[in-house]
CSV table of C-alpha atoms in Angstrom, one decimal:
chain,number,residue,atom,x,y,z
C,8,MET,CA,-0.5,-0.2,-0.2
C,9,SER,CA,1.8,3.2,-0.9
C,10,ASP,CA,1.3,6.5,1.0
C,11,ASP,CA,-1.9,8.1,-0.5
C,12,ASP,CA,-3.9,4.8,-0.9
C,13,PHE,CA,-5.7,5.7,2.0
C,14,LEU,CA,-7.1,8.9,-0.1
C,15,ARG,CA,-8.5,7.1,-2.8
C,16,VAL,CA,-10.6,4.3,-0.9
C,17,GLU,CA,-11.6,7.2,1.2
C,18,ALA,CA,-12.9,9.2,-2.4
C,19,ARG,CA,-15.7,6.4,-2.3
C,20,ASP,CA,-18.7,6.5,0.4
C,21,CYS,CA,-18.5,3.0,2.3
C,22,PRO,CA,-21.0,1.1,2.3
C,23,MET,CA,-21.8,-0.7,4.9
C,24,SER,CA,-24.8,0.4,6.2
C,25,THR,CA,-22.9,0.1,9.7
C,26,CYS,CA,-20.4,1.8,8.9
C,27,ALA,CA,-21.0,4.2,6.0
C,28,ALA,CA,-18.7,7.0,6.0
C,29,PRO,CA,-19.2,9.5,3.6
C,30,ALA,CA,-16.1,10.3,1.0
C,31,GLY,CA,-13.6,12.2,3.0
C,32,SER,CA,-13.7,10.3,6.1
C,33,PRO,CA,-12.1,6.9,6.9
C,34,CYS,CA,-14.3,3.8,8.3
C,35,ARG,CA,-15.9,3.9,11.7
C,36,THR,CA,-16.8,1.7,14.2
C,37,GLY,CA,-20.2,0.5,16.2
C,38,ARG,CA,-18.9,2.4,19.3
C,39,GLY,CA,-18.4,5.9,17.2
C,40,LYS,CA,-14.6,5.6,16.5
C,41,VAL,CA,-12.1,5.6,13.9
C,42,ALA,CA,-11.8,2.1,12.4
C,43,VAL,CA,-8.0,0.9,12.8
C,44,ALA,CA,-9.0,-0.8,9.4
C,45,TYR,CA,-10.9,0.1,5.6
C,46,HIS,CA,-13.9,-1.9,5.2
C,47,THR,CA,-13.5,-4.8,2.6
C,48,ALA,CA,-16.3,-3.9,0.8
C,49,ARG,CA,-14.8,-0.2,0.6
C,50,PHE,CA,-10.9,-0.7,-0.3
C,51,ARG,CA,-11.9,-3.4,-2.5
C,52,GLN,CA,-13.7,-0.8,-4.9
C,53,VAL,CA,-9.8,0.4,-5.5
C,54,PRO,CA,-8.9,-1.7,-8.4
C,55,HIS,CA,-5.1,-2.4,-7.3
C,56,LEU,CA,-6.2,-3.1,-3.2
C,57,ALA,CA,-9.3,-5.8,-4.1
C,58,LYS,CA,-7.4,-8.5,-3.9
C,59,ALA,CA,-6.1,-7.0,-0.3
C,60,LEU,CA,-7.3,-9.4,2.8
C,61,SER,CA,-7.0,-5.7,4.6
C,62,VAL,CA,-5.9,-2.3,4.5
C,63,ALA,CA,-5.2,-0.2,7.4
C,64,VAL,CA,-5.9,3.3,8.3
C,65,PRO,CA,-3.1,5.7,8.2
C,66,PRO,CA,-2.0,7.2,11.6
C,67,VAL,CA,-3.2,10.8,10.5
C,68,ARG,CA,-6.5,9.2,10.7
C,69,LYS,CA,-5.8,8.8,14.5
C,70,PRO,CA,-7.4,4.7,14.3
C,71,GLY,CA,-9.1,4.7,17.9
C,72,THR,CA,-10.6,8.7,18.0
C,73,ALA,CA,-13.8,9.6,18.3
C,74,TRP,CA,-14.7,9.5,14.5
C,75,VAL,CA,-16.4,12.9,13.6
C,76,GLU,CA,-17.0,13.4,9.7
C,77,LEU,CA,-14.0,15.5,7.2
C,78,HIS,CA,-14.9,17.9,4.9
C,79,ARG,CA,-16.3,15.8,1.9
C,80,PRO,CA,-14.9,16.9,-1.5
C,81,ALA,CA,-17.3,18.3,-4.2
C,82,ALA,CA,-17.5,15.5,-7.2
C,83,GLY,CA,-14.6,16.0,-9.5
C,84,VAL,CA,-14.9,20.1,-8.1
C,85,GLU,CA,-12.4,22.5,-6.8
C,86,THR,CA,-13.4,24.6,-3.8
C,87,SER,CA,-12.6,28.1,-3.7
C,88,GLU,CA,-10.8,27.7,-0.8
C,89,HIS,CA,-6.8,27.9,-0.2
C,90,ALA,CA,-5.0,26.8,2.6
C,91,ARG,CA,-1.3,27.2,3.7
C,92,VAL,CA,1.3,25.1,5.7
C,93,GLY,CA,4.6,26.5,6.4
C,94,TYR,CA,8.0,24.7,7.6
C,95,ALA,CA,11.0,25.4,9.2
C,96,ARG,CA,14.6,24.0,9.8
C,97,ALA,CA,17.5,24.8,11.0
C,98,SER,CA,20.5,23.1,10.3
C,99,THR,CA,22.0,22.9,13.6
C,100,VAL,CA,20.5,22.8,17.2
C,101,ARG,CA,22.3,26.1,17.2
C,102,GLN,CA,21.2,27.6,14.8
C,103,SER,CA,18.0,30.0,15.5
C,104,LEU,CA,14.4,29.7,13.8
C,105,ASP,CA,13.1,32.9,14.6
C,106,THR,CA,14.5,34.7,11.0
C,107,GLN,CA,12.3,32.0,9.5
C,108,LEU,CA,9.0,31.9,12.4
C,109,ASP,CA,8.7,35.4,11.9
C,110,SER,CA,8.5,35.5,8.1
C,111,LEU,CA,5.9,33.0,8.5
C,112,ALA,CA,4.4,34.8,11.0
C,113,ALA,CA,4.2,38.0,8.5
C,114,ALA,CA,2.7,36.1,5.4
C,115,GLY,CA,0.0,34.9,7.7
C,116,ILE,CA,0.5,31.6,8.2
C,117,THR,CA,-0.7,29.8,11.0
C,118,ARG,CA,0.3,26.4,10.8
C,119,VAL,CA,4.0,25.6,11.0
C,120,PHE,CA,6.2,22.6,11.0
C,121,ALA,CA,10.0,22.8,12.9
C,122,GLU,CA,12.6,21.3,13.5
C,123,LYS,CA,16.5,21.6,13.4
C,124,ILE,CA,18.0,18.6,11.1
C,125,SER,CA,20.8,18.5,8.8
C,126,THR,CA,20.2,19.3,5.0
C,127,ARG,CA,21.8,16.0,4.9
C,128,ALA,CA,19.2,14.0,6.3
C,129,THR,CA,16.5,12.1,4.9
C,130,VAL,CA,14.6,11.9,7.0
C,131,ARG,CA,13.0,14.6,8.6
C,132,PRO,CA,9.8,14.0,10.9
C,133,GLU,CA,8.3,17.5,10.5
C,134,LEU,CA,8.3,17.9,7.2
C,135,ASP,CA,6.8,14.4,6.4
C,136,LYS,CA,4.4,15.9,8.8
C,137,ALA,CA,3.3,18.8,6.9
C,138,ILE,CA,3.2,17.1,3.9
C,139,ALA,CA,0.7,14.3,5.7
C,140,LEU,CA,-1.5,17.5,6.6
C,141,ALA,CA,-1.0,19.2,3.3
C,142,ARG,CA,-2.4,15.8,1.8
C,143,GLU,CA,-5.0,15.2,3.5
C,144,VAL,CA,-6.5,18.8,3.3
C,145,ARG,CA,-6.1,18.5,-0.7
C,146,ALA,CA,-8.3,15.5,-0.7
C,147,THR,CA,-11.2,17.6,1.0
C,148,GLY,CA,-10.9,19.8,-2.7
C,149,VAL,CA,-9.5,22.7,-1.1
C,150,ALA,CA,-5.8,24.1,-2.8
C,151,VAL,CA,-3.4,24.1,-0.4
C,152,THR,CA,0.5,25.5,-0.2
C,153,LEU,CA,3.4,24.4,1.6
C,154,VAL,CA,5.3,28.1,2.6
C,155,VAL,CA,9.0,27.7,3.2
C,156,HIS,CA,10.8,30.9,4.0
C,157,GLU,CA,13.3,30.4,1.3
C,158,HIS,CA,14.1,27.2,-1.0
C,159,LYS,CA,17.4,25.8,0.7
C,160,ARG,CA,15.2,25.3,3.9
C,161,LEU,CA,13.8,22.5,2.3
C,162,GLY,CA,16.7,21.1,0.5
C,163,ARG,CA,19.5,21.2,-2.4
C,164,GLY,CA,20.0,20.1,-5.8
C,165,LEU,CA,18.3,16.3,-5.9
C,166,GLU,CA,16.9,16.1,-2.8
C,167,LEU,CA,15.0,19.6,-3.1
C,168,ALA,CA,13.9,18.1,-6.7
C,169,ALA,CA,12.4,14.9,-5.6
C,170,LEU,CA,10.4,16.8,-2.7
C,171,ALA,CA,8.9,18.4,-5.3
C,172,GLU,CA,8.2,16.1,-7.7
C,173,GLN,CA,6.2,14.5,-4.2
C,174,LEU,CA,4.1,17.5,-4.0
C,175,LYS,CA,3.4,17.3,-7.8
C,176,ALA,CA,2.1,14.2,-8.0
C,177,ALA,CA,0.2,15.6,-4.6
C,178,GLY,CA,-1.1,18.1,-6.6
C,179,ILE,CA,0.5,20.9,-3.3
C,180,GLY,CA,1.7,24.3,-4.4
C,181,LEU,CA,4.5,26.1,-3.3
C,182,GLN,CA,5.5,28.9,-2.1
C,183,PHE,CA,9.0,30.5,-0.9
C,184,LEU,CA,9.2,34.2,0.9
C,185,THR,CA,12.7,35.5,-0.8
C,186,GLY,CA,15.4,33.9,-2.1
C,187,GLU,CA,16.2,32.7,-6.3
C,188,LEU,CA,12.7,31.1,-6.0
C,189,GLN,CA,10.7,33.4,-4.3
C,190,GLY,CA,6.9,33.9,-5.1
C,191,SER,CA,4.4,31.5,-5.5
C,192,HIS,CA,4.5,28.0,-7.7
C,193,ASP,CA,1.5,25.9,-9.0
C,194,PRO,CA,1.8,22.0,-9.1
C,195,SER,CA,2.0,22.6,-12.9
C,196,GLY,CA,4.4,25.5,-13.0
C,197,VAL,CA,7.5,26.2,-14.5
C,198,VAL,CA,9.7,25.5,-11.2
C,199,PHE,CA,8.4,21.8,-10.8
C,200,THR,CA,9.1,21.6,-14.2
C,201,VAL,CA,12.3,23.2,-13.7
C,202,LEU,CA,13.4,20.8,-10.4
C,203,ALA,CA,11.7,18.2,-11.8
C,204,ALA,CA,14.7,17.9,-15.1
C,205,LEU,CA,17.6,18.8,-12.4
C,206,SER,CA,16.8,15.8,-10.7
C,207,GLY,CA,16.7,13.5,-14.0
C,208,MET,CA,20.2,15.7,-14.9
C,209,GLU,CA,22.0,14.9,-11.1
C,210,ARG,CA,21.0,11.4,-11.6
C,211,GLU,CA,22.8,11.5,-15.5
C,212,TYR,CA,25.5,13.5,-14.4
C,213,ILE,CA,26.5,11.0,-10.7
C,214,ARG,CA,26.0,8.2,-13.4
C,215,ASP,CA,28.3,9.2,-16.1
C,216,ARG,CA,30.6,10.3,-13.1
C,217,THR,CA,30.7,6.9,-11.9
C,218,LEU,CA,31.1,5.4,-15.3
C,219,GLU,CA,34.1,7.7,-16.7
C,220,GLY,CA,36.0,7.3,-13.5
C,221,HIS,CA,35.6,3.2,-13.8
C,222,GLU,CA,36.9,3.7,-17.6
C,223,SER,CA,40.0,5.6,-16.1
C,224,ALA,CA,40.7,2.9,-14.2
C,225,ARG,CA,40.6,0.1,-16.0
C,226,ALA,CA,42.9,1.9,-18.6
C,227,ARG,CA,45.7,2.1,-16.2
C,228,GLY,CA,45.0,-1.9,-14.8
C,229,LYS,CA,43.6,-1.2,-11.9
C,230,ALA,CA,40.5,-3.6,-11.2
C,231,ILE,CA,37.5,-1.9,-10.1
C,232,GLY,CA,36.2,-2.6,-6.2
C,233,GLY,CA,34.3,-1.5,-3.7
C,234,ALA,CA,30.9,-0.2,-3.2
C,235,SER,CA,29.4,1.0,-6.3
C,236,VAL,CA,28.4,5.3,-6.6
C,237,VAL,CA,25.6,4.2,-8.0
C,238,ASP,CA,23.8,2.5,-5.6
C,239,GLU,CA,21.4,4.5,-4.4
C,240,ALA,CA,20.1,2.6,-1.5
C,241,MET,CA,23.7,2.4,0.2
C,242,LEU,CA,24.6,6.3,-0.7
C,243,SER,CA,20.7,7.5,0.9
C,244,MET,CA,21.9,5.6,4.0
C,245,ALA,CA,24.9,7.2,3.9
C,246,GLN,CA,23.7,10.5,4.0
C,247,HIS,CA,21.1,9.7,6.4
C,248,LEU,CA,23.7,8.6,8.9
C,249,ARG,CA,25.8,11.5,8.3
C,250,GLY,CA,23.0,13.7,8.7
C,251,GLN,CA,23.0,11.9,12.6
C,252,GLY,CA,26.4,12.7,13.4
C,253,ALA,CA,27.8,9.5,12.8
C,254,SER,CA,31.5,9.2,11.9
C,255,LEU,CA,32.9,7.8,8.8
C,256,ARG,CA,34.0,5.2,10.3
C,257,ASP,CA,30.8,4.0,11.8
C,258,ILE,CA,28.7,4.8,8.9
C,259,ALA,CA,30.9,1.9,7.2
C,260,ALA,CA,30.1,-0.2,9.7
C,261,LYS,CA,26.4,-0.3,8.8
C,262,LEU,CA,26.3,-0.2,4.8
C,263,VAL,CA,26.7,-3.4,3.1
C,264,ILE,CA,27.9,-3.7,-0.6
C,265,THR,CA,25.0,-5.8,-2.5
C,266,SER,CA,26.8,-6.6,-5.5
C,267,GLY,CA,30.7,-7.6,-6.4
C,268,ALA,CA,33.3,-9.8,-5.6
C,269,LYS,CA,32.5,-8.1,-2.1
C,270,LYS,CA,28.8,-8.8,-1.5
C,271,GLY,CA,28.0,-8.8,1.9
C,272,ARG,CA,30.9,-7.0,3.1
C,273,HIS,CA,31.4,-4.0,4.6
C,274,PRO,CA,32.6,-0.7,2.5
C,275,SER,CA,36.1,1.2,3.9
C,276,ALA,CA,35.4,4.3,5.6
C,277,ALA,CA,37.7,5.7,2.7
C,278,THR,CA,35.1,4.3,0.0
C,279,VAL,CA,32.8,5.9,1.8
C,280,LEU,CA,34.0,9.4,1.7
C,281,ARG,CA,34.8,9.3,-1.8
C,282,MET,CA,31.2,8.2,-2.2
C,283,LEU,CA,29.6,10.8,-0.4
C,284,ARG,CA,32.6,13.6,-1.9
C,285,GLU,CA,31.5,12.4,-5.2
C,286,HIS,CA,27.4,13.4,-4.8
C,287,ASP,CA,28.2,16.3,-3.1
C,288,HIS,CA,30.5,17.7,-5.4
C,289,ALA,CA,27.8,16.7,-8.4
C,290,ALA,CA,24.9,18.3,-6.3
C,291,GLN,CA,27.0,21.8,-5.7
C,292,THR,CA,27.8,21.7,-9.1
C,293,ALA,CA,24.2,21.1,-10.8
C,294,GLU,CA,22.8,23.5,-8.4
C,295,VAL,CA,25.0,26.2,-9.6
C,296,ALA,CA,24.5,25.6,-13.1
C,297,ALA,CA,20.7,25.6,-12.7
C,298,LEU,CA,21.1,29.4,-11.1
C,299,GLU,CA,23.2,30.3,-13.8
C,300,PRO,CA,21.6,33.3,-15.9
C,301,THR,CA,21.2,31.7,-19.8
C,302,ALA,CA,23.2,33.5,-22.5
């Protein structure tokens, strides 16, 4: 079950007479609580869930709490309402969030999720909560925008592009209050298109650099070993651990090579350092190229 499958289930009324939850709301129990799982007759109306044995109600719906009817989306019709959800982030605990919070407050944003966590962290709990809330509101037919002081608060390079793709798929807009991308951006607008293109370009750039390095090494008679930079799962885990402050030695000890002659072994700390450095360099190069004016 994907993250937004519950929205597909809730796009339909529950046909169970003991529930009869309207579209936009989770199923309910006979005792007036939010059900732990959607009723079978409801989730089987979604083609790719038709053969599932059970579909859990997500935490955002607060299973087990008193059931209340949520706003029912008009059938295929967008409402004139517009909700804005704020997000603020500082890279370290010593950095202040005051400037960002003041900026969001001045823009009239009352619901703000804030955290102090490195840009390199692959999991950002408060950002995930902000997006989950935006998705929930968007499912009711209300236009939603994620508002941030500056685009760098969301991430750089590949991370920002991947987030933009996620928001675009959910129909959530973006607004930056300052910086190079200042302004409001619709999911179908040019900024989302550029960020998506940047994502693809950066992946290709990393791949090409890796292949060129391998060819150069082979030409010199060197064997290609260690962890592959193109292993995105390993790179993602290494970035996450680095964001938590882990040392190169500790990161290497938690990674496992999944292919090649050294399959099942741990990469060296030097390999981890090289992998992270190449990714950071590629991300910085792509970001600079994207911001430079064209001739």
